[in-house]
Tab-separated table of C-alpha atoms in Angstrom:
chain	number	residue	atom	x	y	z
A	10	ILE	CA	85.398	86.900	116.219
A	11	VAL	CA	88.592	88.797	117.094
A	12	LEU	CA	91.664	86.971	118.338
A	13	THR	CA	94.268	88.669	120.503
A	14	GLN	CA	97.662	87.162	121.267
A	15	SER	CA	100.039	87.905	124.088
A	16	PRO	CA	102.732	88.763	124.564
A	17	VAL	CA	103.652	90.469	121.325
A	18	THR	CA	107.253	89.355	121.752
A	19	LEU	CA	108.717	86.709	124.015
A	20	SER	CA	112.471	86.765	124.562
A	21	LEU	CA	113.783	83.472	125.884
A	22	SER	CA	116.868	81.284	125.834
A	23	PRO	CA	117.154	77.789	124.359
A	24	GLY	CA	115.972	75.216	126.861
A	25	GLU	CA	113.470	77.566	128.483
A	26	ARG	CA	109.727	77.050	128.529
A	27	ALA	CA	107.565	79.276	126.320
A	28	THR	CA	103.935	80.027	127.106
A	29	LEU	CA	101.906	81.859	124.454
A	30	SER	CA	98.347	83.049	124.903
A	31	CYS	CA	95.455	83.485	122.472
A	32	ARG	CA	92.147	84.980	123.538
A	33	ALA	CA	88.940	85.028	121.463
A	34	SER	CA	86.317	87.776	121.674
A	35	GLN	CA	83.646	85.100	121.945
A	36	SER	CA	83.644	81.373	122.486
A	37	VAL	CA	85.133	79.235	119.722
A	38	SER	CA	84.712	76.025	121.732
A	39	THR	CA	87.895	74.097	120.912
A	40	CYS	CA	88.022	75.174	117.278
A	41	LEU	CA	91.444	76.768	117.425
A	42	ALA	CA	94.730	76.068	115.671
A	43	TRP	CA	98.313	77.212	116.154
A	44	TYR	CA	100.829	77.824	113.379
A	45	GLN	CA	104.548	78.509	113.310
A	46	GLN	CA	106.080	80.734	110.668
A	47	LYS	CA	109.748	81.366	109.987
A	48	PRO	CA	111.045	84.182	107.756
A	49	GLY	CA	110.488	83.533	104.069
A	50	GLN	CA	108.476	80.378	104.713
A	51	ALA	CA	104.827	79.442	104.632
A	52	PRO	CA	103.125	78.828	107.967
A	53	ARG	CA	103.213	75.336	109.432
A	54	LEU	CA	100.313	73.809	111.319
A	55	LEU	CA	101.338	72.811	114.845
A	56	ILE	CA	98.106	72.243	116.790
A	57	TYR	CA	94.482	71.804	115.733
A	58	ASP	CA	91.289	71.520	117.771
A	59	ALA	CA	93.095	73.374	120.557
A	60	SER	CA	95.167	70.434	121.752
A	61	ASN	CA	95.898	67.967	118.943
A	62	ARG	CA	99.397	67.955	117.497
A	63	ALA	CA	99.560	67.882	113.721
A	64	THR	CA	101.493	65.163	111.942
A	65	GLY	CA	105.215	65.299	112.591
A	66	ILE	CA	105.067	67.975	115.287
A	67	PRO	CA	107.402	67.273	118.223
A	68	ALA	CA	105.943	66.484	121.613
A	69	ARG	CA	107.493	69.614	123.144
A	70	PHE	CA	104.639	71.554	121.530
A	71	SER	CA	101.328	71.333	123.360
A	72	GLY	CA	98.071	73.230	123.239
A	73	SER	CA	95.324	73.701	125.768
A	74	GLY	CA	92.181	75.704	126.403
A	75	SER	CA	88.574	76.012	125.350
A	76	GLY	CA	85.978	78.702	124.976
A	77	THR	CA	87.884	81.978	124.801
A	78	ASP	CA	91.288	81.286	126.362
A	79	PHE	CA	93.988	79.160	124.797
A	80	THR	CA	97.647	78.446	125.418
A	81	LEU	CA	100.481	77.112	123.291
A	82	THR	CA	103.350	75.756	125.352
A	83	ILE	CA	106.796	74.852	124.107
A	84	SER	CA	108.279	72.844	126.954
A	85	SER	CA	111.952	73.385	126.139
A	86	LEU	CA	112.902	75.713	123.319
A	87	GLU	CA	115.101	74.352	120.579
A	88	PRO	CA	117.065	76.728	118.306
A	89	GLU	CA	114.660	76.027	115.438
A	90	ASP	CA	111.642	77.118	117.514
A	91	PHE	CA	112.459	80.819	117.367
A	92	ALA	CA	109.766	82.076	115.015
A	93	VAL	CA	106.385	83.791	114.925
A	94	TYR	CA	103.343	81.898	116.183
A	95	TYR	CA	99.761	82.546	115.105
A	96	CYS	CA	96.458	81.231	116.410
A	97	GLN	CA	93.425	80.799	114.130
A	98	GLN	CA	89.796	80.104	114.918
A	99	CYS	CA	87.513	77.807	112.883
A	100	SER	CA	84.158	78.313	114.573
A	101	ASN	CA	82.623	80.448	111.837
A	102	TRP	CA	82.927	81.147	108.126
A	103	ARG	CA	85.867	83.500	108.574
A	104	GLY	CA	89.101	81.752	109.437
A	105	THR	CA	90.376	84.632	111.551
A	106	PHE	CA	94.019	84.705	112.582
A	107	GLY	CA	95.485	86.368	115.631
A	108	PRO	CA	98.181	89.049	115.197
A	109	GLY	CA	101.003	86.711	116.211
A	110	THR	CA	103.606	86.321	118.946
A	111	ARG	CA	107.271	86.510	118.070
A	112	VAL	CA	109.554	84.212	120.064
A	113	ASP	CA	113.103	85.441	119.797
A	114	ILE	CA	116.412	84.549	121.319
A	115	LYS	CA	117.295	86.362	124.508
B	30	GLU	CA	103.034	64.020	99.189
B	31	VAL	CA	100.696	67.003	99.159
B	32	TYR	CA	101.957	69.820	96.960
B	33	LEU	CA	100.447	73.239	96.265
B	34	GLU	CA	101.952	75.700	93.827
B	35	GLU	CA	100.679	79.239	93.384
B	36	SER	CA	101.279	81.347	90.300
B	37	GLY	CA	100.034	84.537	88.717
B	38	GLY	CA	101.412	87.147	91.073
B	39	GLY	CA	103.137	90.282	89.879
B	40	LEU	CA	103.055	94.063	89.726
B	41	VAL	CA	99.729	95.694	88.890
B	42	LYS	CA	98.480	99.285	89.004
B	43	PRO	CA	95.755	100.366	91.435
B	44	GLY	CA	92.374	99.538	89.972
B	45	GLY	CA	93.824	96.700	87.938
B	46	SER	CA	93.115	92.983	87.955
B	47	LEU	CA	95.081	89.809	88.477
B	48	ARG	CA	94.197	86.127	88.525
B	49	LEU	CA	96.042	83.804	90.869
B	50	SER	CA	96.169	80.064	90.348
B	51	CYS	CA	97.009	77.241	92.713
B	52	ALA	CA	97.808	73.827	91.265
B	53	ALA	CA	97.428	70.892	93.655
B	54	SER	CA	98.873	67.400	93.581
B	55	GLY	CA	99.401	64.435	95.875
B	56	PHE	CA	95.856	64.166	97.198
B	57	THR	CA	92.256	63.814	96.024
B	58	PHE	CA	91.631	67.486	95.315
B	59	ASN	CA	87.858	67.288	94.944
B	60	ASN	CA	87.500	66.041	98.527
B	61	TYR	CA	88.924	69.163	100.174
B	62	ARG	CA	87.922	72.748	100.892
B	63	MET	CA	90.576	75.160	99.668
B	64	ASN	CA	91.522	78.569	101.016
B	65	TRP	CA	93.491	81.701	100.184
B	66	VAL	CA	95.457	83.463	102.923
B	67	ARG	CA	97.559	86.578	102.433
B	68	GLN	CA	100.354	88.296	104.279
B	69	ALA	CA	101.264	91.921	103.696
B	70	PRO	CA	104.984	92.730	103.935
B	71	GLY	CA	106.085	92.547	107.569
B	72	LYS	CA	102.536	91.865	108.767
B	73	GLY	CA	100.500	88.932	110.024
B	74	LEU	CA	98.324	86.394	108.281
B	75	GLU	CA	94.906	87.325	106.918
B	76	TRP	CA	92.359	84.762	105.757
B	77	VAL	CA	90.986	85.915	102.376
B	78	SER	CA	88.567	83.352	100.982
B	79	SER	CA	87.407	79.768	101.145
B	80	ILE	CA	85.657	77.412	98.689
B	81	SER	CA	84.077	74.082	99.524
B	82	ARG	CA	84.858	70.971	97.557
B	83	THR	CA	81.833	71.299	95.265
B	84	SER	CA	81.934	75.122	95.181
B	85	SER	CA	78.628	75.174	97.071
B	86	TYR	CA	79.997	77.256	99.933
B	87	ILE	CA	82.128	80.288	99.187
B	88	ASN	CA	83.159	82.934	101.683
B	89	TYR	CA	85.245	86.098	101.674
B	90	ALA	CA	86.872	88.415	104.145
B	91	ASP	CA	85.074	91.749	104.357
B	92	SER	CA	88.209	93.457	103.041
B	93	VAL	CA	87.916	91.733	99.641
B	94	LYS	CA	84.193	90.997	99.308
B	95	GLY	CA	82.808	92.296	96.017
B	96	ARG	CA	86.271	92.611	94.471
B	97	PHE	CA	87.731	89.094	94.661
B	98	THR	CA	86.224	85.864	93.327
B	99	ILE	CA	87.369	82.398	94.301
B	100	SER	CA	86.717	79.423	92.032
B	101	ARG	CA	88.003	75.932	91.448
B	102	ASP	CA	88.264	73.395	88.652
B	103	ASN	CA	88.254	69.906	90.116
B	104	ALA	CA	89.103	68.418	86.719
B	105	LYS	CA	92.337	70.412	86.762
B	106	ASP	CA	93.041	70.096	90.499
B	107	SER	CA	93.260	73.859	90.723
B	108	VAL	CA	91.831	76.752	92.678
B	109	TYR	CA	91.827	80.351	91.507
B	110	LEU	CA	91.497	83.851	92.913
B	111	GLN	CA	90.311	86.550	90.536
B	112	MET	CA	91.264	89.910	92.008
B	113	ASN	CA	89.654	93.065	90.597
B	114	SER	CA	89.757	96.722	91.618
B	115	LEU	CA	93.083	96.142	93.316
B	116	ARG	CA	94.299	98.576	95.968
B	117	ALA	CA	97.690	99.283	97.482
B	118	GLU	CA	96.555	97.523	100.651
B	119	ASP	CA	96.105	94.287	98.686
B	120	THR	CA	99.884	94.084	98.318
B	121	ALA	CA	100.863	90.810	99.936
B	122	VAL	CA	102.130	87.294	99.500
B	123	TYR	CA	99.112	85.150	98.677
B	124	TYR	CA	99.112	81.545	99.859
B	125	CYS	CA	96.717	78.793	98.956
B	126	ALA	CA	96.083	76.325	101.744
B	127	ARG	CA	94.222	73.065	102.137
B	128	ASP	CA	91.895	72.150	104.981
B	129	LEU	CA	93.259	69.483	107.300
B	130	VAL	CA	90.388	67.051	106.717
B	131	PRO	CA	88.072	66.238	103.787
B	132	ASP	CA	85.202	68.673	103.387
B	133	THR	CA	81.941	67.711	105.093
B	134	GLY	CA	80.226	71.049	104.588
B	135	GLY	CA	81.509	72.765	107.702
B	136	PHE	CA	83.462	75.941	108.258
B	137	PRO	CA	87.038	76.516	107.038
B	138	TYR	CA	89.079	74.368	109.360
B	139	SER	CA	92.802	74.225	110.132
B	140	PHE	CA	95.171	74.426	107.192
B	141	ASP	CA	97.721	71.639	107.065
B	142	SER	CA	99.239	72.184	103.629
B	143	TRP	CA	100.386	75.487	102.153
B	144	GLY	CA	101.963	76.596	98.923
B	145	GLN	CA	105.107	78.703	98.843
B	146	GLY	CA	103.103	81.841	98.067
B	147	THR	CA	102.989	84.307	95.213
B	148	LEU	CA	103.676	88.024	95.631
B	149	VAL	CA	101.141	90.572	94.464
B	150	THR	CA	102.302	94.183	94.395
B	151	VAL	CA	99.786	96.938	93.725
B	152	SER	CA	101.575	100.147	92.885
B	153	SER	CA	101.570	102.892	90.282
């Protein structure tokens, strides 16, 4: 299963809405997670099973989708949200990651 | 609190070997599948390997199959990655990561806890 993410880079201002896309080469049902990674840090789990927020994740982060098309939405960007975001599928033995979307400050 | 600490990284020549360790604490280690994920400098995340809680199910990325071996010692709350025949393209930060939920024999799931990573550099 190959995951593609778009756009590669998203340039936005604080307070704006961010919409990130992840597309799978074949259906993964809802077995998809989203991670945030900041420079020099390990990734942090944001969303699992396509739409469930992980413990401690703010409500401005939401996930949706099923099958092959998924979306991570950040409703109103905070300064700490500028980072790289990865999707990952869990529908087979290989925990494939997407190539990432960088959200940077416009 | 869940804590994972990797060790064993360093500089190694092409063709050489290295053994990474990941010590876990703060949870019942033998209930969880464990994973290794790597990140080459300036690149994205790559899942490397996964081991079920009883070591019954072990899987590898195609890029490391036949060269890397994952193992665990539940008595020591540790997971390991033996890396042989190392190549320049194996240069990366290697993270160990825990599955979100206790292992029930399924696929690698979402990873809710990560170590800080250990850097492996393969260069002559």
